[in-house]
Coordinates of N, CA and C and ligand atoms in Angstrom, one line a residue:
M8 N -135.3 37.6 -70.2 CA -136.1 36.5 -70.2 C -135.6 35.5 -71.3
R9 N -135.7 34.2 -71.0 CA -135.5 33.2 -72.1 C -136.9 33.0 -72.8
V10 N -136.8 33.3 -74.1 CA -138.0 33.2 -74.9 C -137.8 32.1 -76.0
G11 N -138.7 31.1 -76.0 CA -138.7 30.1 -77.1 C -139.7 30.4 -78.1
I12 N -139.3 30.4 -79.3 CA -140.2 30.7 -80.5 C -140.7 29.4 -81.1
L13 N -141.9 29.1 -81.0 CA -142.5 27.9 -81.6 C -143.2 28.3 -83.0
G14 N -142.5 28.3 -84.0 CA -143.0 28.7 -85.4 C -142.2 29.9 -85.7
S15 N -141.2 29.9 -86.6 CA -140.4 30.9 -86.9 C -140.6 31.5 -88.2
G16 N -141.8 31.8 -88.6 CA -142.4 32.4 -89.8 C -142.4 33.9 -89.7
L17 N -143.4 34.4 -90.5 CA -143.6 35.9 -90.5 C -143.6 36.5 -89.1
M18 N -144.4 35.9 -88.2 CA -144.7 36.5 -86.9 C -143.6 36.0 -86.0
G19 N -143.3 34.7 -85.8 CA -142.3 34.3 -84.9 C -140.9 34.7 -85.2
G20 N -140.5 34.7 -86.6 CA -139.2 35.2 -86.9 C -139.0 36.7 -86.5
K21 N -140.0 37.4 -86.8 CA -139.8 38.9 -86.5 C -139.9 39.1 -85.0
L22 N -140.9 38.5 -84.3 CA -140.9 38.8 -82.9 C -139.8 38.3 -82.1
G23 N -139.2 37.1 -82.6 CA -138.0 36.5 -81.9 C -136.8 37.6 -82.2
T24 N -136.7 38.0 -83.3 CA -135.6 39.0 -83.7 C -135.7 40.3 -82.8
L25 N -136.9 40.7 -82.6 CA -137.1 42.0 -81.9 C -136.9 41.7 -80.3
F26 N -137.3 40.5 -79.8 CA -137.0 40.1 -78.5 C -135.5 40.1 -78.2
A27 N -134.8 39.5 -79.1 CA -133.3 39.4 -79.0 C -132.8 40.8 -79.0
R28 N -133.2 41.7 -79.8 CA -132.6 43.1 -79.9 C -133.1 43.8 -78.7
A29 N -134.1 43.4 -78.0 CA -134.5 44.1 -76.8 C -133.7 43.5 -75.5
G30 N -132.9 42.5 -75.8 CA -132.1 42.0 -74.7 C -132.5 40.6 -74.2
H31 N -133.5 40.0 -74.8 CA -133.9 38.7 -74.3 C -133.0 37.5 -75.0
D32 N -133.1 36.4 -74.4 CA -132.3 35.2 -74.8 C -133.4 34.4 -75.6
V33 N -133.1 34.3 -76.9 CA -134.1 33.7 -77.8 C -133.7 32.5 -78.3
M34 N -134.7 31.4 -78.5 CA -134.4 30.3 -79.3 C -135.5 30.2 -80.3
F35 N -135.1 30.2 -81.6 CA -136.0 30.0 -82.7 C -136.2 28.5 -83.0
S36 N -137.4 28.1 -83.1 CA -137.7 26.7 -83.6 C -138.8 26.6 -84.5
Y37 N -139.0 25.4 -85.1 CA -140.1 25.0 -85.9 C -140.2 25.8 -87.2
A38 N -139.4 25.4 -88.1 CA -139.5 25.9 -89.5 C -139.2 24.7 -90.4
R39 N -139.4 24.8 -91.6 CA -139.1 23.5 -92.5 C -137.7 23.4 -92.8
S40 N -136.8 24.3 -92.5 CA -135.4 24.2 -92.7 C -134.6 24.7 -91.4
E41 N -133.6 23.9 -91.1 CA -132.8 24.3 -90.0 C -131.9 25.5 -90.3
Q42 N -131.5 25.5 -91.6 CA -130.8 26.7 -92.1 C -131.5 28.0 -91.8
K43 N -132.8 28.0 -92.0 CA -133.6 29.3 -91.8 C -133.5 29.7 -90.3
L44 N -133.6 28.6 -89.4 CA -133.6 28.9 -88.0 C -132.3 29.5 -87.7
K45 N -131.2 28.9 -88.3 CA -129.8 29.4 -87.9 C -129.6 30.8 -88.5
R46 N -130.2 31.0 -89.6 CA -130.0 32.4 -90.2 C -130.7 33.5 -89.3
L47 N -132.0 33.1 -88.9 CA -132.7 34.0 -88.1 C -131.8 34.3 -86.8
A48 N -131.3 33.3 -86.2 CA -130.5 33.4 -85.0 C -129.3 34.4 -85.2
R49 N -128.6 34.0 -86.3 CA -127.4 34.9 -86.7 C -127.8 36.3 -86.9
E50 N -128.8 36.5 -87.6 CA -129.3 38.0 -88.0 C -130.0 38.8 -86.9
A51 N -130.3 38.1 -85.8 CA -131.1 38.7 -84.7 C -130.3 39.8 -84.1
Q52 N -129.0 39.8 -84.2 CA -128.2 40.9 -83.4 C -128.4 40.9 -81.9
G53 N -128.4 39.7 -81.4 CA -128.6 39.6 -80.0 C -128.2 38.2 -79.5
K54 N -128.8 37.9 -78.3 CA -128.6 36.4 -77.8 C -129.7 35.6 -78.5
A55 N -129.3 34.9 -79.5 CA -130.3 34.0 -80.2 C -129.7 32.8 -80.7
R56 N -130.4 31.7 -80.7 CA -130.0 30.4 -81.1 C -131.1 29.7 -81.9
A57 N -130.7 28.7 -82.7 CA -131.7 27.8 -83.3 C -131.9 26.5 -82.5
G58 N -133.0 26.0 -82.5 CA -133.1 24.6 -81.8 C -134.4 24.0 -82.1
T59 N -134.6 22.9 -81.4 CA -135.9 22.1 -81.7 C -136.9 22.7 -80.8
P60 N -138.3 22.4 -81.1 CA -139.3 23.0 -80.2 C -139.1 22.5 -78.8
A61 N -138.6 21.2 -78.5 CA -138.3 20.7 -77.2 C -137.3 21.5 -76.6
E62 N -136.2 21.9 -77.2 CA -135.1 22.7 -76.7 C -135.6 24.1 -76.3
A63 N -136.5 24.6 -77.3 CA -137.0 26.0 -77.1 C -137.8 26.1 -75.8
A64 N -138.5 24.9 -75.6 CA -139.5 24.9 -74.5 C -138.8 24.7 -73.1
R65 N -137.7 23.9 -73.2 CA -137.1 23.4 -71.9 C -136.9 24.4 -70.8
D66 N -136.1 25.5 -71.2 CA -135.8 26.4 -70.1 C -136.5 27.8 -70.3
A67 N -137.5 27.8 -71.1 CA -138.2 29.1 -71.5 C -139.0 29.6 -70.3
D68 N -138.8 31.0 -70.2 CA -139.7 31.8 -69.3 C -141.0 32.1 -70.0
A69 N -140.9 32.2 -71.3 CA -142.1 32.4 -72.2 C -142.0 31.6 -73.5
L70 N -143.1 31.1 -74.0 CA -143.0 30.4 -75.3 C -144.0 31.2 -76.2
V71 N -143.5 31.6 -77.4 CA -144.4 32.3 -78.3 C -144.8 31.3 -79.4
L72 N -146.2 31.1 -79.4 CA -146.7 30.1 -80.4 C -147.2 30.9 -81.6
A73 N -146.5 30.6 -82.7 CA -146.7 31.4 -83.9 C -146.8 30.5 -85.1
V74 N -147.8 29.5 -85.1 CA -147.9 28.7 -86.3 C -149.3 28.8 -86.8
H75 N -149.6 28.2 -88.0 CA -150.9 28.1 -88.6 C -151.7 27.2 -87.7
W76 N -153.0 27.5 -87.5 CA -153.7 26.7 -86.7 C -153.7 25.2 -86.9
S77 N -153.5 24.8 -88.2 CA -153.4 23.4 -88.6 C -152.1 22.8 -88.1
R78 N -151.1 23.6 -87.6 CA -149.9 23.1 -87.1 C -149.7 23.0 -85.6
V79 N -150.8 23.5 -84.9 CA -150.7 23.7 -83.4 C -150.4 22.4 -82.7
D80 N -151.2 21.3 -83.1 CA -151.0 20.0 -82.4 C -149.6 19.5 -82.7
D81 N -149.1 19.6 -83.9 CA -147.9 19.1 -84.2 C -146.7 19.8 -83.4
V82 N -146.7 21.1 -83.5 CA -145.7 21.8 -82.8 C -145.7 21.6 -81.2
L83 N -147.0 21.5 -80.6 CA -147.0 21.3 -79.2 C -146.5 19.8 -78.9
K84 N -146.8 18.8 -79.8 CA -146.3 17.5 -79.6 C -144.8 17.5 -79.6
Q85 N -144.2 18.3 -80.5 CA -142.7 18.3 -80.5 C -142.2 19.1 -79.4
A86 N -142.9 20.1 -78.8 CA -142.4 20.8 -77.7 C -142.4 20.0 -76.4
G87 N -143.2 19.0 -76.2 CA -143.3 18.2 -75.1 C -144.0 18.9 -73.9
D88 N -143.5 18.6 -72.8 CA -144.2 19.0 -71.5 C -144.1 20.5 -71.4
V89 N -145.2 21.2 -71.4 CA -145.2 22.7 -71.3 C -145.8 23.1 -70.0
S90 N -146.1 22.2 -69.1 CA -146.7 22.5 -67.7 C -146.0 23.7 -67.1
G91 N -146.8 24.6 -66.6 CA -146.3 25.7 -66.0 C -145.8 26.8 -66.8
K92 N -145.6 26.6 -68.1 CA -145.1 27.6 -69.0 C -146.1 28.6 -69.4
V93 N -145.4 29.8 -69.6 CA -146.3 30.9 -70.2 C -146.2 30.7 -71.7
I94 N -147.4 30.6 -72.2 CA -147.6 30.5 -73.7 C -148.2 31.8 -74.2
V95 N -147.4 32.5 -75.0 CA -147.9 33.8 -75.7 C -148.3 33.4 -77.1
S96 N -149.6 33.4 -77.3 CA -150.0 32.9 -78.7 C -150.5 34.0 -79.5
C97 N -150.0 34.1 -80.8 CA -150.5 34.9 -81.8 C -151.3 34.1 -82.9
S98 N -151.4 32.8 -82.6 CA -152.0 32.0 -83.6 C -153.5 32.2 -83.7
L99 N -154.0 32.4 -84.9 CA -155.5 32.5 -85.0 C -156.1 31.2 -85.6
P100 N -157.4 30.9 -85.1 CA -157.9 29.6 -85.5 C -158.5 29.8 -87.0
M101 N -157.6 29.9 -88.0 CA -158.0 30.1 -89.3 C -158.2 28.8 -90.1
N102 N -159.1 28.8 -91.1 CA -159.1 27.6 -92.0 C -158.0 27.5 -92.8
A103 N -157.9 26.4 -93.7 CA -156.7 26.1 -94.4 C -156.3 27.3 -95.4
D104 N -157.3 27.9 -96.0 CA -156.9 29.0 -96.9 C -156.9 30.3 -96.3
D105 N -157.0 30.4 -95.0 CA -156.8 31.7 -94.2 C -158.0 32.6 -94.7
T106 N -159.2 32.1 -94.9 CA -160.2 33.1 -95.3 C -161.3 33.2 -94.2
D107 N -161.2 32.4 -93.2 CA -162.2 32.5 -92.1 C -161.8 31.8 -90.8
L108 N -162.3 32.3 -89.7 CA -162.1 31.6 -88.4 C -162.9 30.4 -88.4
V109 N -162.3 29.3 -87.9 CA -163.0 28.1 -87.7 C -163.5 27.9 -86.3
I110 N -163.2 28.7 -85.4 CA -163.7 28.8 -84.0 C -164.0 30.3 -83.7
A111 N -165.3 30.4 -83.3 CA -165.7 31.9 -83.0 C -167.0 31.9 -82.2
H112 N -167.2 33.1 -81.7 CA -168.5 33.3 -81.0 C -168.6 32.7 -79.6
T113 N -168.7 31.4 -79.6 CA -168.9 30.7 -78.3 C -167.5 30.1 -77.8
S114 N -166.5 30.2 -78.6 CA -165.2 30.0 -78.0 C -164.2 30.7 -78.9
S115 N -162.9 30.5 -78.6 CA -161.9 31.1 -79.5 C -160.7 30.2 -79.6
G116 N -159.8 30.5 -80.5 CA -158.6 29.7 -80.6 C -157.8 29.6 -79.4
A117 N -157.7 30.8 -78.6 CA -157.0 30.9 -77.5 C -157.5 30.0 -76.4
E118 N -158.8 30.0 -76.3 CA -159.5 29.0 -75.3 C -159.3 27.6 -75.7
E119 N -159.3 27.3 -77.0 CA -159.2 25.9 -77.4 C -157.8 25.4 -77.1
L120 N -156.8 26.4 -77.3 CA -155.4 26.1 -77.0 C -155.2 25.9 -75.6
A121 N -155.8 26.7 -74.7 CA -155.7 26.5 -73.3 C -156.3 25.1 -72.9
R122 N -157.4 24.7 -73.5 CA -157.9 23.4 -73.2 C -156.8 22.2 -73.6
K123 N -156.2 22.5 -74.6 CA -155.1 21.4 -75.1 C -154.0 21.3 -74.1
I124 N -153.6 22.5 -73.5 CA -152.4 22.5 -72.6 C -152.9 23.1 -71.3
Q125 N -153.7 22.3 -70.6 CA -154.2 22.8 -69.4 C -153.3 23.2 -68.3
R126 N -152.1 22.7 -68.3 CA -151.2 23.0 -67.2 C -150.3 24.2 -67.6
A127 N -150.4 24.8 -68.8 CA -149.7 25.9 -69.3 C -150.6 27.2 -69.1
H128 N -149.9 28.4 -69.1 CA -150.8 29.6 -68.9 C -150.7 30.3 -70.3
V129 N -151.9 30.3 -70.9 CA -152.0 30.9 -72.2 C -152.3 32.4 -72.1
V130 N -151.7 33.2 -72.9 CA -152.0 34.6 -73.1 C -152.1 34.8 -74.6
S131 N -153.2 35.4 -75.0 CA -153.4 35.7 -76.4 C -152.8 37.2 -76.6
A132 N -151.8 37.3 -77.5 CA -151.2 38.6 -77.7 C -150.5 38.6 -79.1
F133 N -150.3 39.7 -79.6 CA -149.6 40.0 -80.8 C -150.4 39.6 -82.1
G134 N -151.5 38.8 -81.9 CA -152.1 38.4 -83.2 C -153.0 39.5 -83.8
T135 N -153.1 40.6 -83.2 CA -154.0 41.6 -83.7 C -153.3 42.6 -84.6
V136 N -152.0 42.4 -84.8 CA -151.3 43.3 -85.8 C -150.7 42.5 -86.9
P137 N -150.5 43.1 -88.1 CA -149.7 42.3 -89.1 C -148.3 42.3 -88.9
S138 N -147.6 41.3 -89.3 CA -146.2 41.1 -89.1 C -145.4 42.3 -89.7
E139 N -146.0 42.8 -90.8 CA -145.3 43.9 -91.5 C -145.1 45.1 -90.7
V140 N -145.8 45.3 -89.6 CA -145.7 46.5 -88.8 C -144.7 46.4 -87.7
L141 N -144.3 45.2 -87.4 CA -143.5 45.1 -86.1 C -142.2 45.7 -86.1
F142 N -141.4 45.7 -87.1 CA -140.1 46.4 -87.1 C -140.3 47.9 -87.0
D143 N -141.3 48.5 -87.7 CA -141.5 49.8 -87.6 C -142.0 50.3 -86.2
V144 N -142.8 49.5 -85.6 CA -143.1 49.8 -84.1 C -141.8 49.8 -83.3
F145 N -141.0 48.8 -83.5 CA -139.8 48.7 -82.7 C -138.9 49.9 -82.9
E146 N -138.9 50.4 -84.1 CA -138.0 51.4 -84.4 C -138.6 52.8 -83.9
S147 N -139.9 52.8 -83.7 CA -140.5 54.1 -83.2 C -140.7 54.1 -81.7
K148 N -140.0 53.1 -81.0 CA -140.3 52.9 -79.6 C -140.1 54.2 -78.7
R149 N -139.2 55.1 -79.1 CA -139.1 56.3 -78.3 C -140.2 57.4 -78.5
K150 N -141.0 57.2 -79.4 CA -142.1 58.2 -79.6 C -143.0 58.2 -78.4
A151 N -143.6 59.3 -78.1 CA -144.3 59.4 -76.9 C -145.7 58.6 -77.0
K152 N -146.2 58.6 -78.2 CA -147.6 57.8 -78.4 C -147.3 56.6 -79.1
R153 N -147.3 55.5 -78.3 CA -147.1 54.2 -78.9 C -148.5 53.6 -79.3
P154 N -148.4 52.7 -80.3 CA -149.6 52.0 -80.7 C -150.0 51.1 -79.6
S155 N -151.3 50.8 -79.5 CA -151.8 49.8 -78.5 C -151.6 48.4 -78.9
L156 N -151.6 47.5 -78.0 CA -151.7 46.1 -78.4 C -152.6 45.4 -77.3
V157 N -153.7 44.8 -77.7 CA -154.5 44.2 -76.7 C -154.0 42.7 -76.4
Y158 N -154.2 42.3 -75.2 CA -153.8 41.0 -74.8 C -154.8 40.5 -73.7
C159 N -155.0 39.2 -73.6 CA -155.8 38.7 -72.6 C -155.4 37.3 -72.1
G160 N -155.9 36.9 -70.9 CA -155.5 35.7 -70.4 C -156.0 35.5 -69.0
D161 N -155.9 34.4 -68.5 CA -156.5 34.0 -67.1 C -155.5 34.0 -66.0
H162 N -154.2 34.1 -66.3 CA -153.1 33.9 -65.3 C -152.4 35.2 -65.2
Q163 N -152.4 35.9 -64.0 CA -151.9 37.2 -63.8 C -150.4 37.3 -64.2
D164 N -149.6 36.3 -63.6 CA -148.2 36.3 -63.8 C -147.8 36.1 -65.2
A165 N -148.5 35.3 -65.9 CA -148.3 35.1 -67.3 C -148.7 36.4 -68.2
K166 N -149.7 37.0 -67.7 CA -149.9 38.4 -68.4 C -148.9 39.4 -68.2
T167 N -148.3 39.3 -66.9 CA -147.2 40.3 -66.7 C -146.1 40.1 -67.7
V168 N -145.7 38.8 -67.8 CA -144.7 38.4 -68.7 C -144.9 38.9 -70.2
A169 N -146.2 38.6 -70.6 CA -146.7 39.0 -71.9 C -146.6 40.6 -72.1
A170 N -147.1 41.3 -71.0 CA -147.0 42.7 -71.2 C -145.6 43.3 -71.3
T171 N -144.6 42.6 -70.7 CA -143.2 43.0 -70.7 C -142.8 42.8 -72.2
L172 N -143.1 41.7 -72.8 CA -142.7 41.5 -74.2 C -143.4 42.4 -75.2
I173 N -144.6 42.7 -74.9 CA -145.4 43.7 -75.7 C -144.7 45.0 -75.7
R174 N -144.4 45.4 -74.5 CA -143.7 46.8 -74.2 C -142.3 46.7 -75.0
D175 N -141.6 45.6 -74.9 CA -140.2 45.6 -75.4 C -140.3 45.6 -76.9
V176 N -141.4 45.2 -77.6 CA -141.5 45.4 -79.0 C -141.8 46.9 -79.4
G177 N -142.5 47.6 -78.4 CA -142.7 49.0 -78.7 C -144.2 49.4 -78.7
F178 N -145.0 48.5 -78.2 CA -146.5 48.7 -78.1 C -146.8 49.2 -76.6
D179 N -148.0 49.8 -76.5 CA -148.6 50.1 -75.2 C -149.5 48.9 -74.9
P180 N -149.2 48.0 -73.9 CA -150.1 46.9 -73.7 C -151.4 47.2 -73.1
V181 N -152.5 46.7 -73.7 CA -153.8 46.9 -73.2 C -154.4 45.7 -72.7
D182 N -154.6 45.5 -71.4 CA -155.1 44.3 -70.8 C -156.6 44.3 -71.1
A183 N -157.0 43.3 -71.9 CA -158.4 43.2 -72.2 C -159.2 42.3 -71.4
G184 N -158.5 41.7 -70.5 CA -159.2 40.9 -69.4 C -159.0 39.4 -69.6
P185 N -160.0 38.5 -69.3 CA -159.7 37.0 -69.2 C -159.6 36.5 -70.6
L186 N -159.1 35.2 -70.6 CA -158.8 34.6 -72.1 C -160.1 34.6 -73.0
R187 N -161.3 34.5 -72.3 CA -162.4 34.4 -73.2 C -162.7 35.7 -74.1
I188 N -162.0 36.7 -73.7 CA -162.1 38.0 -74.5 C -161.4 37.8 -75.8
A189 N -160.7 36.7 -75.9 CA -160.1 36.4 -77.3 C -161.2 36.1 -78.3
R190 N -162.4 35.9 -77.9 CA -163.6 35.7 -78.7 C -163.9 37.1 -79.5
Y191 N -163.5 38.1 -78.9 CA -163.7 39.4 -79.6 C -162.3 39.9 -80.3
M192 N -161.2 39.5 -79.7 CA -159.9 39.8 -80.2 C -159.7 39.2 -81.6
E193 N -160.1 37.9 -81.7 CA -159.7 37.2 -82.9 C -160.5 37.7 -84.1
P194 N -161.8 37.9 -84.0 CA -162.5 38.6 -85.2 C -162.0 40.0 -85.4
F195 N -161.6 40.8 -84.4 CA -161.0 42.1 -84.5 C -159.8 42.0 -85.5
T196 N -159.1 41.0 -85.4 CA -157.9 40.8 -86.2 C -158.3 40.7 -87.7
L197 N -159.4 40.1 -87.9 CA -159.8 40.0 -89.3 C -160.1 41.4 -90.0
L198 N -160.6 42.3 -89.0 CA -160.8 43.7 -89.5 C -159.4 44.4 -89.8
I199 N -158.5 44.1 -88.8 CA -157.2 44.7 -89.0 C -156.5 44.2 -90.4
A200 N -156.7 42.9 -90.5 CA -156.1 42.3 -91.8 C -156.8 42.9 -93.0
Q201 N -158.1 43.1 -93.0 CA -158.8 43.7 -94.1 C -158.2 45.1 -94.4
L202 N -158.0 45.9 -93.3 CA -157.5 47.3 -93.6 C -156.0 47.2 -94.0
A203 N -155.3 46.2 -93.4 CA -153.9 46.2 -93.7 C -153.7 45.6 -95.2
Y204 N -154.4 44.6 -95.7 CA -154.0 43.9 -96.9 C -155.1 44.4 -98.1
E205 N -156.2 44.9 -97.7 CA -157.1 45.2 -98.8 C -157.3 46.8 -98.8
G206 N -156.9 47.5 -97.7 CA -157.1 49.0 -97.7 C -156.0 49.6 -98.4
K207 N -156.2 51.0 -98.4 CA -155.1 51.8 -99.0 C -154.1 52.0 -98.0
G208 N -152.8 52.1 -98.4 CA -151.7 52.5 -97.6 C -150.8 51.4 -97.0
G209 N -151.1 50.2 -97.4 CA -150.2 49.1 -97.1 C -150.4 48.5 -95.7
P210 N -149.7 47.4 -95.5 CA -149.9 46.5 -94.4 C -149.1 47.0 -93.2
E211 N -148.4 48.1 -93.2 CA -147.7 48.5 -92.0 C -148.7 49.3 -91.0
L212 N -149.5 48.5 -90.5 CA -150.6 49.1 -89.8 C -150.7 48.7 -88.4
A213 N -150.9 49.7 -87.4 CA -151.1 49.3 -86.0 C -152.3 50.1 -85.5
Y214 N -152.7 50.0 -84.4 CA -153.9 50.8 -83.8 C -153.6 51.4 -82.5
R215 N -154.4 52.4 -82.1 CA -154.2 53.0 -80.8 C -155.5 53.4 -80.2
F216 N -155.8 53.0 -79.0 CA -157.0 53.3 -78.3 C -156.8 54.7 -77.6
E217 N -157.7 55.6 -77.6 CA -157.6 56.8 -76.9 C -158.8 56.9 -75.9
R218 N -158.5 57.3 -74.7 CA -159.5 57.5 -73.7 C -159.7 59.0 -73.5
F219 N -161.0 59.4 -73.3 CA -161.3 60.8 -73.1 C -162.0 60.9 -71.8
G220 N -162.0 62.1 -71.2 CA -162.6 62.2 -69.9 C -161.5 62.2 -68.9
K221 N -161.8 61.9 -67.7 CA -160.9 61.9 -66.5 C -159.7 60.8 -66.8
Ligands
LIG239 N1 -148.5 37.0 -90.6 C1 -149.3 37.9 -89.9 O1 -149.1 39.1 -90.1 C2 -150.1 37.4 -88.7 C3 -150.7 38.4 -88.0 C4 -151.5 38.0 -86.9 C5 -151.6 36.7 -86.6 N2 -151.0 35.7 -87.4 C6 -151.1 34.4 -87.0 O2 -149.9 33.9 -86.5 C7 -149.7 32.5 -86.8 C8 -148.4 32.5 -87.6 O3 -148.5 33.2 -88.8 P1 -147.3 33.5 -89.7 O4 -147.8 34.4 -90.8 O5 -146.1 33.8 -88.9 O6 -147.2 32.0 -90.5 P2 -145.9 31.5 -91.3 O7 -145.1 32.6 -91.8 O8 -146.5 30.5 -92.2 O9 -145.0 30.8 -90.1 C9 -145.4 29.5 -89.6 C10 -144.0 28.8 -89.2 O10 -144.4 27.4 -89.1 C11 -143.5 26.6 -89.9 N3 -144.1 25.4 -90.3 C12 -145.1 25.2 -91.1 N4 -145.3 23.9 -91.4 C13 -144.3 23.3 -90.8 C14 -143.9 21.9 -90.8 N5 -144.6 21.0 -91.3 N6 -142.7 21.6 -90.1 C15 -142.0 22.6 -89.5 N7 -142.3 23.9 -89.5 C16 -143.5 24.2 -90.1 C17 -143.1 27.5 -91.0 O11 -141.9 27.1 -91.6 P3 -141.2 27.9 -92.8 O12 -140.5 29.1 -92.1 O13 -140.2 26.9 -93.3 O14 -142.3 28.3 -93.7 C18 -142.9 28.9 -90.3 O15 -141.7 29.0 -89.7 C19 -150.9 32.1 -87.6 O16 -151.8 31.4 -86.7 C20 -151.6 33.3 -88.1 O17 -153.0 33.3 -88.3 C21 -150.3 36.1 -88.5

């Protein structure tokens, strides 16, 4: 797949690198320095390039939105027309100092995003794990028991694309249902962040659901 990265920071930089290593064609975009985007592309060890958000969006089969909530409008404006595109968003609707959600309970960041780009197909994914764990998960891909990763969205084909990317990073994709389930996923992420950054054992944390019975 051709994957455009909108926001090449902790999440976008690592996810793009891993997608390239998994064989996808990646374009990194949206950082404060072009040098950084070029470095990410060079070090990805796969098919990866640096570009503008508009270039990343143009031929993308999937676009990964990985910017702070306050930058969403700006990066979307720079990306241009995203009609019909699959947008995999890990962006959480956090306030400026990242201490709380600014949208919750009756809506979610993912739903607000879908309202902004009504002709795109938004899937919420990857936001429930800390960036610090992504490389470890990728490196443990061959283990029998993979960590889970929840995702949700309203468009089945877009969800299939997201599930492929989730699997390629090394997680077991767990379809949590329609996009409104992001109302539960986004607060869950704050729990994961609490355990990762305030708990014992460090931020290299993932989770796994287990089913019992039949
Ligand atoms: N970090 C995590 O572990 C984590 C986990 C789950 C969800 N999330 C969510 O994922 C999203 C991305 O988080 P992140 O930690 O990856 O953020 P980040 O490291 O700050 O990355 C954001 C990217 O946006 C770029 N950017 C910011 N302002 C810009 C501007 N004015 N012009 C151009 N580029 C600009 C940054 O550029 P520079 O590279 O130059 O800084 C960076 O590449 C957030 O919504 C966050 O809540 C993060």
